[in-house]
Amino acid sequence: MDKTQFTKFVNSAGGIIVNQKNQVAIIKMPDNDWGFPKGSIDEGGSHLTAAKREVYEETGLADLKMVKEFEPYQRPNGSDPQELKTIYMFLFRTSQEELKSIEPDVIEAKWVNKDKVTTVLTYPKDIEFFEKIKSEL
């Protein structure tokens, strides 16, 4: 990826959340983009703390067991093509089933069978990331 095309750089953190049925939580944003719950990292905050906060805000899931941290990946921000986003993702397991976002920007949150996740995701880099880590879920 040619980083010279970007004028802004941001970090975000989020989670791949797997329930007891081996389904993965995904969210739909106002621009109809589907992705994983994630968001900005507070100044001085840890990636893990930000990931847990964003997962809770966007899915309502609070009972999270952190399993592992994945290598970060980068992609353009969907709402601002001048912005390059570095995404720090964690694998979480949960026994909670109900998804209920408290974040007004989230249109929908749903569980998807892990074999179908890549057919729903919007961004190619998210799909590429998930294909790479799917066997670790």
Tab-separated table of C-alpha atoms in Angstrom:
chain	number	residue	atom	x	y	z
A	1	MET	CA	0.000	0.000	0.000
A	2	ASP	CA	1.383	3.390	-0.997
A	3	LYS	CA	1.272	5.456	2.196
A	4	THR	CA	2.124	8.717	0.380
A	5	GLN	CA	-1.509	9.057	-0.732
A	6	PHE	CA	-2.626	9.573	2.883
A	7	THR	CA	-2.541	12.850	4.803
A	8	LYS	CA	-3.920	11.581	8.131
A	9	PHE	CA	-3.033	8.566	10.230
A	10	VAL	CA	-5.164	7.115	13.035
A	11	ASN	CA	-5.144	4.076	15.296
A	12	SER	CA	-8.183	2.062	16.246
A	13	ALA	CA	-8.801	-1.055	18.307
A	14	GLY	CA	-11.533	-3.634	18.269
A	15	GLY	CA	-12.478	-7.235	18.523
A	16	ILE	CA	-13.300	-10.435	16.792
A	17	ILE	CA	-15.923	-11.729	19.212
A	18	VAL	CA	-16.876	-15.401	19.046
A	19	ASN	CA	-19.904	-16.809	20.874
A	20	GLN	CA	-20.540	-20.364	22.075
A	21	LYS	CA	-22.023	-21.281	18.673
A	22	ASN	CA	-18.766	-20.227	16.950
A	23	GLN	CA	-20.471	-17.212	15.402
A	24	VAL	CA	-18.718	-13.859	14.970
A	25	ALA	CA	-20.229	-10.462	15.870
A	26	ILE	CA	-20.281	-7.859	13.101
A	27	ILE	CA	-21.816	-4.402	12.885
A	28	LYS	CA	-23.400	-2.207	10.222
A	29	MET	CA	-22.567	1.506	10.184
A	30	PRO	CA	-24.664	4.393	8.719
A	31	ASP	CA	-22.919	4.218	5.328
A	32	ASN	CA	-24.135	0.572	5.095
A	33	ASP	CA	-20.599	-0.719	5.636
A	34	TRP	CA	-20.290	-3.978	7.552
A	35	GLY	CA	-17.263	-4.558	9.752
A	36	PHE	CA	-15.972	-5.601	13.135
A	37	PRO	CA	-16.648	-3.543	16.264
A	38	LYS	CA	-13.777	-1.100	16.684
A	39	GLY	CA	-13.024	2.531	17.318
A	40	SER	CA	-10.541	5.132	18.412
A	41	ILE	CA	-7.926	4.673	21.096
A	42	ASP	CA	-8.005	7.335	23.813
A	43	GLU	CA	-4.837	9.385	24.289
A	44	GLY	CA	-2.590	7.371	26.594
A	45	GLY	CA	-5.044	4.461	26.616
A	46	SER	CA	-4.175	0.863	25.901
A	47	HIS	CA	-5.233	-0.995	22.777
A	48	LEU	CA	-6.997	-3.655	24.874
A	49	THR	CA	-8.945	-1.117	26.946
A	50	ALA	CA	-10.067	0.663	23.779
A	51	ALA	CA	-11.054	-2.630	22.136
A	52	LYS	CA	-13.204	-3.681	25.110
A	53	ARG	CA	-14.849	-0.245	25.294
A	54	GLU	CA	-15.659	-0.183	21.591
A	55	VAL	CA	-16.970	-3.755	21.600
A	56	TYR	CA	-19.267	-2.884	24.510
A	57	GLU	CA	-20.498	0.370	22.942
A	58	GLU	CA	-21.142	-1.174	19.528
A	59	THR	CA	-22.504	-4.609	20.538
A	60	GLY	CA	-23.495	-4.410	24.213
A	61	LEU	CA	-21.169	-7.326	24.995
A	62	ALA	CA	-19.404	-6.912	28.343
A	63	ASP	CA	-18.641	-10.539	29.256
A	64	LEU	CA	-15.455	-10.797	27.216
A	65	LYS	CA	-12.589	-13.220	27.691
A	66	MET	CA	-9.517	-12.007	25.807
A	67	VAL	CA	-7.887	-14.933	24.027
A	68	LYS	CA	-5.168	-13.242	21.975
A	69	GLU	CA	-3.998	-10.086	20.247
A	70	PHE	CA	-3.542	-10.245	16.488
A	71	GLU	CA	-0.921	-8.434	14.435
A	72	PRO	CA	-2.286	-5.000	13.455
A	73	TYR	CA	-3.303	-4.302	9.877
A	74	GLN	CA	-3.922	-1.123	7.888
A	75	ARG	CA	-6.623	0.110	5.548
A	76	PRO	CA	-8.024	3.411	4.318
A	77	ASN	CA	-10.780	4.834	6.500
A	78	GLY	CA	-14.075	4.201	4.707
A	79	SER	CA	-15.459	7.655	5.488
A	80	ASP	CA	-12.219	9.530	4.709
A	81	PRO	CA	-10.021	8.146	1.903
A	82	GLN	CA	-7.174	10.501	2.925
A	83	GLU	CA	-6.924	8.739	6.292
A	84	LEU	CA	-4.916	5.557	6.871
A	85	LYS	CA	-6.178	3.510	9.802
A	86	THR	CA	-3.977	1.085	11.755
A	87	ILE	CA	-6.276	-1.467	13.379
A	88	TYR	CA	-5.347	-3.419	16.521
A	89	MET	CA	-7.643	-6.425	16.888
A	90	PHE	CA	-8.171	-8.887	19.720
A	91	LEU	CA	-9.889	-12.250	19.803
A	92	PHE	CA	-12.573	-12.387	22.499
A	93	ARG	CA	-14.878	-15.205	23.540
A	94	THR	CA	-18.253	-14.536	25.145
A	95	SER	CA	-21.177	-16.474	26.566
A	96	GLN	CA	-23.529	-13.545	25.920
A	97	GLU	CA	-25.955	-13.935	23.018
A	98	GLU	CA	-27.909	-10.683	22.830
A	99	LEU	CA	-26.358	-7.928	20.727
A	100	LYS	CA	-27.606	-4.456	21.607
A	101	SER	CA	-25.596	-1.418	20.571
A	102	ILE	CA	-25.586	1.716	22.706
A	103	GLU	CA	-23.682	3.561	19.958
A	104	PRO	CA	-26.120	5.607	17.816
A	105	ASP	CA	-23.926	5.200	14.710
A	106	VAL	CA	-24.398	1.423	14.702
A	107	ILE	CA	-27.412	0.518	12.557
A	108	GLU	CA	-27.323	-3.199	13.323
A	109	ALA	CA	-25.226	-5.782	15.146
A	110	LYS	CA	-25.566	-9.469	14.359
A	111	TRP	CA	-23.956	-12.874	14.753
A	112	VAL	CA	-22.661	-14.498	11.565
A	113	ASN	CA	-21.387	-18.043	11.088
A	114	LYS	CA	-17.621	-17.829	10.830
A	115	ASP	CA	-17.651	-19.373	7.328
A	116	LYS	CA	-19.961	-16.576	6.085
A	117	VAL	CA	-18.204	-13.552	7.639
A	118	THR	CA	-16.191	-12.663	4.534
A	119	THR	CA	-19.363	-12.598	2.412
A	120	VAL	CA	-20.773	-9.815	4.610
A	121	LEU	CA	-17.733	-7.595	5.284
A	122	THR	CA	-17.411	-4.448	3.163
A	123	TYR	CA	-13.688	-3.660	3.067
A	124	PRO	CA	-11.186	-5.874	1.204
A	125	LYS	CA	-8.504	-5.396	3.901
A	126	ASP	CA	-10.974	-6.562	6.595
A	127	ILE	CA	-11.762	-9.632	4.469
A	128	GLU	CA	-8.055	-10.321	3.943
A	129	PHE	CA	-7.411	-9.978	7.694
A	130	PHE	CA	-10.261	-12.322	8.613
A	131	GLU	CA	-9.192	-14.959	6.076
A	132	LYS	CA	-5.727	-14.868	7.627
A	133	ILE	CA	-6.925	-15.392	11.219
A	134	LYS	CA	-10.061	-17.521	10.693
A	135	SER	CA	-8.291	-20.796	11.499
A	136	GLU	CA	-7.321	-19.391	14.927
A	137	LEU	CA	-10.926	-18.878	16.052
